């Protein structure tokens, strides 16, 4: 059955007459999560998971036409049953399940199978066809547990404090920043950039609890942040702000930091492989758990991952999209990233 087709505007549900995370303006957009490459401005109407609603309104405008659903709360759109299931990627992230005349398609958006301390844990959904990301679809990528990451980040802060240095974490404003906040919660005072602070306020005002943090303003006093913790968007690496922070020790939090060469290339003091995407084992486990007859592989290592799936007997096809990676997301969300 032909339930979806892949168009220049994005993934289109034929009988439902709506798009999934379209990259050009459409009448009706069903959105998996709030990152800039999945939730774009200009659509006439948006449908998302409840926790994504304040994020989309903050990023796209308070006056957008938007409705939301809870997880596993179905809505009928032109005969297609639409529902959201946890993707474990960021707050409010969801897999989009479509059912039409008994045929099931699941669009994963972005997802992470490793539980963290802040997002709703991923749930596999059985389907006939599965559309999966493959950002880290290479066997080299294998993540540590959240408890191991927590210990790494906190020990790094303690070490910096012993050396009279201020710990500066670099992570994109939606997802990574909130996750870092949980990983270093109760260690010391945390200061955040305005892009992170404003998003945190939108999330908190919607009733979602976040660890305490303080906005770092342009006239901040060095003594206030000395030996403390600062979280900034990656776009501010090398900026005047970082140079003003006393004895700053910088660390990038990204799955790409799993490869040591990336740390040298970025010119930072440390790199932590904190990723909001599934690793190789996670991707494989999810595809198998869906029991899908056909898999479409989107952004990332499409060629490698789809080739491997075919080799183990799972029909897979590469799908070219306009979805990006963490660095692209941050650049799009911060235009410009200034204090």
Coordinates of C-alpha atoms in Angstrom, one line a residue:
X1 CA 0.0 0.0 0.0
X2 CA 1.2 3.5 -0.8
X3 CA 0.6 5.5 2.3
X4 CA 3.5 8.0 2.0
X5 CA 5.5 9.4 -0.8
X6 CA 8.8 11.3 -0.9
X7 CA 8.5 14.8 -2.5
X8 CA 10.5 17.9 -2.9
X9 CA 8.7 19.5 0.1
X10 CA 9.2 16.5 2.3
X11 CA 7.5 13.2 3.3
X12 CA 3.8 13.3 2.3
X13 CA 1.0 11.2 3.6
X14 CA -1.2 10.7 0.5
X15 CA -4.6 9.9 2.0
X16 CA -4.1 12.2 5.0
X17 CA -3.0 15.1 2.9
X18 CA -0.3 16.3 5.3
X19 CA 3.5 16.3 5.5
X20 CA 5.9 14.9 8.1
X21 CA 8.6 17.5 9.1
X22 CA 8.4 19.3 5.7
X23 CA 11.4 21.4 4.7
X24 CA 9.2 23.8 2.7
X25 CA 6.0 25.5 3.8
X26 CA 2.8 23.4 3.5
X27 CA -0.8 23.6 4.7
X28 CA -0.5 20.9 7.4
X29 CA 2.7 19.8 9.0
X30 CA 3.0 16.9 11.5
X31 CA 6.2 17.6 13.5
X32 CA 8.4 15.1 15.3
X33 CA 10.4 17.6 17.4
X34 CA 11.5 21.2 17.8
X35 CA 14.9 21.2 16.1
X36 CA 15.3 23.7 13.3
X37 CA 15.8 21.1 10.5
X38 CA 12.5 19.3 11.5
X39 CA 10.3 22.1 12.6
X40 CA 10.5 25.0 10.1
X41 CA 8.7 28.3 9.9
X42 CA 5.9 29.1 7.4
X43 CA 3.5 26.1 7.6
X44 CA -0.2 27.0 7.9
X45 CA -0.9 24.5 10.7
X46 CA 1.3 22.4 13.0
X47 CA 0.6 19.2 14.9
X48 CA 3.1 18.0 17.5
X49 CA 3.5 16.2 20.8
X50 CA 2.3 18.2 23.9
X51 CA 5.8 18.9 25.2
X52 CA 7.0 20.2 21.8
X53 CA 4.2 22.8 21.6
X54 CA 5.9 25.4 23.8
X55 CA 9.2 24.8 22.0
X56 CA 7.7 25.3 18.6
X57 CA 5.8 28.4 19.7
X58 CA 9.0 29.8 21.2
X59 CA 11.1 29.2 18.1
X60 CA 8.5 29.8 15.3
X61 CA 6.2 32.4 16.9
X62 CA 3.5 32.6 19.5
X63 CA 0.8 33.2 16.9
X64 CA 1.3 30.0 14.8
X65 CA -1.6 27.7 14.3
X66 CA -0.7 24.7 16.4
X67 CA -2.3 21.7 18.2
X68 CA -0.8 18.9 20.2
X69 CA -1.4 15.4 21.4
X70 CA -0.1 13.3 24.2
X71 CA 2.0 10.1 23.5
X72 CA -0.2 7.3 22.1
X73 CA -3.2 9.7 21.8
X74 CA -4.7 9.0 18.3
X75 CA -6.1 11.7 16.0
X76 CA -7.9 10.9 12.7
X77 CA -6.9 13.1 9.8
X78 CA -8.8 12.3 6.6
X79 CA -9.1 8.7 7.5
X80 CA -5.5 8.3 8.7
X81 CA -4.9 7.6 12.4
X82 CA -2.0 9.7 13.6
X83 CA -0.3 9.2 17.0
X84 CA 3.0 10.0 18.7
X85 CA 5.4 7.7 20.5
X86 CA 8.5 8.6 22.5
X87 CA 11.7 9.0 20.5
X88 CA 14.0 9.7 23.4
X89 CA 15.8 12.4 21.4
X90 CA 15.0 15.6 23.2
X91 CA 12.1 16.9 25.3
X92 CA 8.8 16.4 23.3
X93 CA 10.5 14.3 20.6
X94 CA 8.2 11.7 19.0
X95 CA 8.0 9.0 16.4
X96 CA 5.0 9.6 14.2
X97 CA 2.8 6.5 13.6
X98 CA 0.4 6.5 10.7
X99 CA -2.3 3.8 10.2
X100 CA -4.5 3.6 7.2
X101 CA -6.7 0.6 6.4
X102 CA -4.6 -1.6 8.7
X103 CA -1.2 -0.5 7.1
X104 CA 1.3 1.0 9.4
X105 CA 4.1 3.4 8.7
X106 CA 6.4 4.9 11.4
X107 CA 8.5 8.0 10.8
X108 CA 11.2 8.0 13.6
X109 CA 12.3 11.7 13.3
X110 CA 15.5 11.7 15.3
X111 CA 15.8 9.2 18.2
X112 CA 18.0 7.8 20.9
X113 CA 17.5 4.4 22.6
X114 CA 19.8 5.2 25.6
X115 CA 17.7 6.5 28.5
X116 CA 18.8 9.9 29.9
X117 CA 17.6 11.9 32.8
X118 CA 15.3 14.3 31.0
X119 CA 13.5 13.0 27.9
X120 CA 10.8 10.4 27.8
X121 CA 12.5 7.0 27.0
X122 CA 12.2 5.6 23.5
X123 CA 9.5 3.0 22.7
X124 CA 9.8 0.7 19.7
X125 CA 6.7 0.6 17.5
X126 CA 5.9 -2.3 15.2
X127 CA 5.0 -1.3 11.6
X128 CA 5.1 -2.4 8.0
X129 CA 7.4 0.4 6.9
X130 CA 9.9 2.3 9.0
X131 CA 11.6 5.6 8.2
X132 CA 14.8 5.8 10.3
X133 CA 17.6 8.3 10.7
X134 CA 21.2 7.1 10.6
X135 CA 23.2 10.1 12.0
X136 CA 25.7 7.7 13.7
X137 CA 25.1 4.7 11.5
X138 CA 28.6 3.3 11.7
X139 CA 29.8 0.5 13.9
X140 CA 32.5 2.7 15.5
X141 CA 29.8 4.6 17.4
X142 CA 28.8 3.1 20.8
X143 CA 27.6 5.3 23.6
X144 CA 28.3 5.2 27.4
X145 CA 25.5 5.0 29.9
X146 CA 24.0 8.2 31.3
X147 CA 25.5 7.3 34.7
X148 CA 29.0 7.0 33.1
X149 CA 28.6 10.3 31.3
X150 CA 27.4 12.0 34.5
X151 CA 30.6 10.8 36.3
X152 CA 32.8 12.0 33.5
X153 CA 31.3 15.5 33.3
X154 CA 31.2 16.0 37.0
X155 CA 34.8 14.8 37.6
X156 CA 35.9 17.2 34.8
X157 CA 34.2 20.1 36.7
X158 CA 35.8 19.1 40.0
X159 CA 39.3 18.8 38.3
X160 CA 38.8 22.3 36.8
X161 CA 37.9 23.8 40.1
X162 CA 41.0 22.3 41.7
X163 CA 43.0 24.1 38.9
X164 CA 41.1 27.4 39.4
X165 CA 39.3 27.1 36.1
X166 CA 35.8 27.7 34.9
X167 CA 34.0 24.8 33.2
X168 CA 32.4 25.9 29.9
X169 CA 30.2 23.2 28.2
X170 CA 29.3 23.7 24.5
X171 CA 26.0 22.1 23.4
X172 CA 23.1 23.1 21.2
X173 CA 20.3 25.0 22.9
X174 CA 17.5 22.5 22.5
X175 CA 18.2 19.1 23.9
X176 CA 21.9 19.1 24.6
X177 CA 21.9 22.1 27.0
X178 CA 19.0 20.7 29.1
X179 CA 20.7 17.3 29.2
X180 CA 24.0 18.8 30.3
X181 CA 22.1 20.6 33.1
X182 CA 20.8 17.3 34.4
X183 CA 24.2 15.6 34.1
X184 CA 25.9 18.3 36.3
X185 CA 22.9 19.0 38.5
X186 CA 23.8 20.1 42.1
X187 CA 27.5 20.3 41.4
X188 CA 27.7 24.1 41.4
X189 CA 26.1 27.3 40.1
X190 CA 25.3 27.1 36.4
X191 CA 25.2 30.1 34.0
X192 CA 23.6 29.8 30.5
X193 CA 23.5 31.8 27.3
X194 CA 20.3 33.8 26.5
X195 CA 19.3 31.3 23.7
X196 CA 19.4 28.5 26.3
X197 CA 17.9 30.6 29.0
X198 CA 14.9 31.7 26.9
X199 CA 14.2 28.2 25.7
X200 CA 14.5 26.9 29.3
X201 CA 11.9 29.5 30.4
X202 CA 9.5 28.4 27.7
X203 CA 9.9 24.8 28.7
X204 CA 9.6 25.5 32.4
X205 CA 6.5 27.7 31.9
X206 CA 4.8 24.7 30.2
X207 CA 5.2 22.7 33.5
X208 CA 8.4 20.8 32.7
X209 CA 10.9 20.8 35.5
X210 CA 14.5 21.8 34.7
X211 CA 17.5 22.2 37.0
X212 CA 18.2 25.7 38.1
X213 CA 20.4 28.0 36.0
X214 CA 21.2 31.7 35.7
X215 CA 21.3 33.9 32.6
X216 CA 24.8 35.1 31.9
X217 CA 24.5 38.7 30.7
X218 CA 26.9 40.8 28.7
X219 CA 28.0 42.8 31.7
X220 CA 28.6 39.7 33.9
X221 CA 31.3 40.0 36.6
X222 CA 34.2 37.6 36.3
X223 CA 34.2 36.9 40.0
X224 CA 30.6 35.6 39.7
X225 CA 31.5 32.8 37.3
X226 CA 35.0 32.0 38.4
X227 CA 35.3 28.2 39.0
X228 CA 31.6 27.8 38.2
X229 CA 29.8 26.2 35.2
X230 CA 28.8 27.9 32.0
X231 CA 26.7 26.3 29.1
X232 CA 26.9 28.0 25.7
X233 CA 25.8 27.2 22.1
X234 CA 28.7 25.8 20.0
X235 CA 28.5 28.8 17.7
X236 CA 30.1 30.8 20.5
X237 CA 33.4 28.8 20.5
X238 CA 36.2 31.3 20.1
X239 CA 33.9 34.3 20.8
X240 CA 34.6 37.4 22.9
X241 CA 32.3 36.0 25.5
X242 CA 34.4 32.9 26.1
X243 CA 37.6 35.0 26.1
X244 CA 36.0 37.1 28.9
X245 CA 35.3 34.0 31.1
X246 CA 38.1 33.7 33.6
X247 CA 40.4 30.7 33.0
X248 CA 37.9 29.0 30.8
X249 CA 38.2 25.3 30.2
X250 CA 36.0 24.4 27.2
X251 CA 34.4 21.1 26.4
X252 CA 32.2 20.1 23.4
X253 CA 29.3 17.7 24.1
X254 CA 28.5 15.8 20.9
X255 CA 28.4 12.3 19.5
X256 CA 31.2 13.4 17.1
X257 CA 33.5 13.7 20.1
X258 CA 33.6 9.9 20.2
X259 CA 36.4 10.2 17.7
X260 CA 39.4 11.9 19.4
X261 CA 40.6 13.7 16.3
X262 CA 37.4 15.8 16.5
X263 CA 38.5 17.2 19.8
X264 CA 41.9 18.4 18.3
X265 CA 40.1 19.8 15.3
X266 CA 37.8 21.8 17.4
X267 CA 40.6 23.2 19.6
X268 CA 38.8 22.6 22.9
X269 CA 40.1 21.3 26.2
X270 CA 37.8 18.3 26.3
X271 CA 35.2 16.4 24.3
X272 CA 32.4 14.3 25.7
X273 CA 30.4 11.9 23.5
X274 CA 27.0 13.1 24.7
X275 CA 24.7 12.3 21.8
X276 CA 21.0 12.7 21.4
X277 CA 20.9 10.1 18.5
X278 CA 21.0 6.3 18.6
X279 CA 24.4 4.6 18.2
X280 CA 25.0 1.7 15.8
X281 CA 23.7 -0.9 18.2
X282 CA 20.7 1.2 19.0
X283 CA 19.8 1.8 15.3
X284 CA 20.0 -2.0 14.6
X285 CA 18.0 -2.9 17.7
X286 CA 15.2 -0.5 16.8
X287 CA 14.9 -1.6 13.1
X288 CA 14.7 -5.2 14.3
X289 CA 12.1 -4.4 17.0
X290 CA 9.8 -2.7 14.5
X291 CA 9.6 -5.9 12.4
X292 CA 9.2 -3.7 9.4
X293 CA 9.1 -5.3 6.0
X294 CA 10.8 -2.2 4.4
X295 CA 13.1 0.4 5.9
X296 CA 13.9 3.8 4.5
X297 CA 17.2 5.3 5.8
X298 CA 17.5 9.1 6.0
X299 CA 20.2 11.6 7.0
X300 CA 23.6 10.4 8.3
X301 CA 25.4 7.3 7.1
X302 CA 22.6 6.2 4.8
X303 CA 24.8 4.2 2.4
X304 CA 26.6 2.1 5.1
X305 CA 23.5 1.5 7.3
X306 CA 21.1 0.6 4.4
X307 CA 23.8 -1.7 2.9
X308 CA 24.2 -3.5 6.1
X309 CA 20.5 -3.9 6.6
X310 CA 20.1 -5.5 3.2
X311 CA 23.1 -7.8 3.9
X312 CA 21.3 -9.2 7.0
X313 CA 18.0 -9.7 5.1
X314 CA 16.1 -6.5 5.9
X315 CA 15.0 -4.6 2.8
X316 CA 16.3 -1.0 3.1
X317 CA 16.6 2.0 0.8
X318 CA 18.4 5.3 1.1
X319 CA 16.3 8.4 1.3
X320 CA 17.7 11.8 0.5
X321 CA 16.3 14.5 2.8
X322 CA 17.0 18.0 4.0
X323 CA 17.4 16.9 7.6
X324 CA 20.8 17.7 9.2
X325 CA 23.2 16.9 12.0
X326 CA 23.8 18.5 15.3
X327 CA 26.1 21.2 14.0
X328 CA 23.7 22.2 11.2
X329 CA 20.9 22.3 13.7
X330 CA 22.8 24.7 15.9
X331 CA 23.8 27.0 13.1
X332 CA 20.2 27.3 11.9
X333 CA 18.9 27.9 15.4
X334 CA 21.4 30.6 16.1
X335 CA 21.3 33.3 13.5
X336 CA 23.3 35.0 14.8
X337 CA 24.4 33.5 18.1
X338 CA 25.2 36.5 20.2
X339 CA 25.0 37.4 23.8

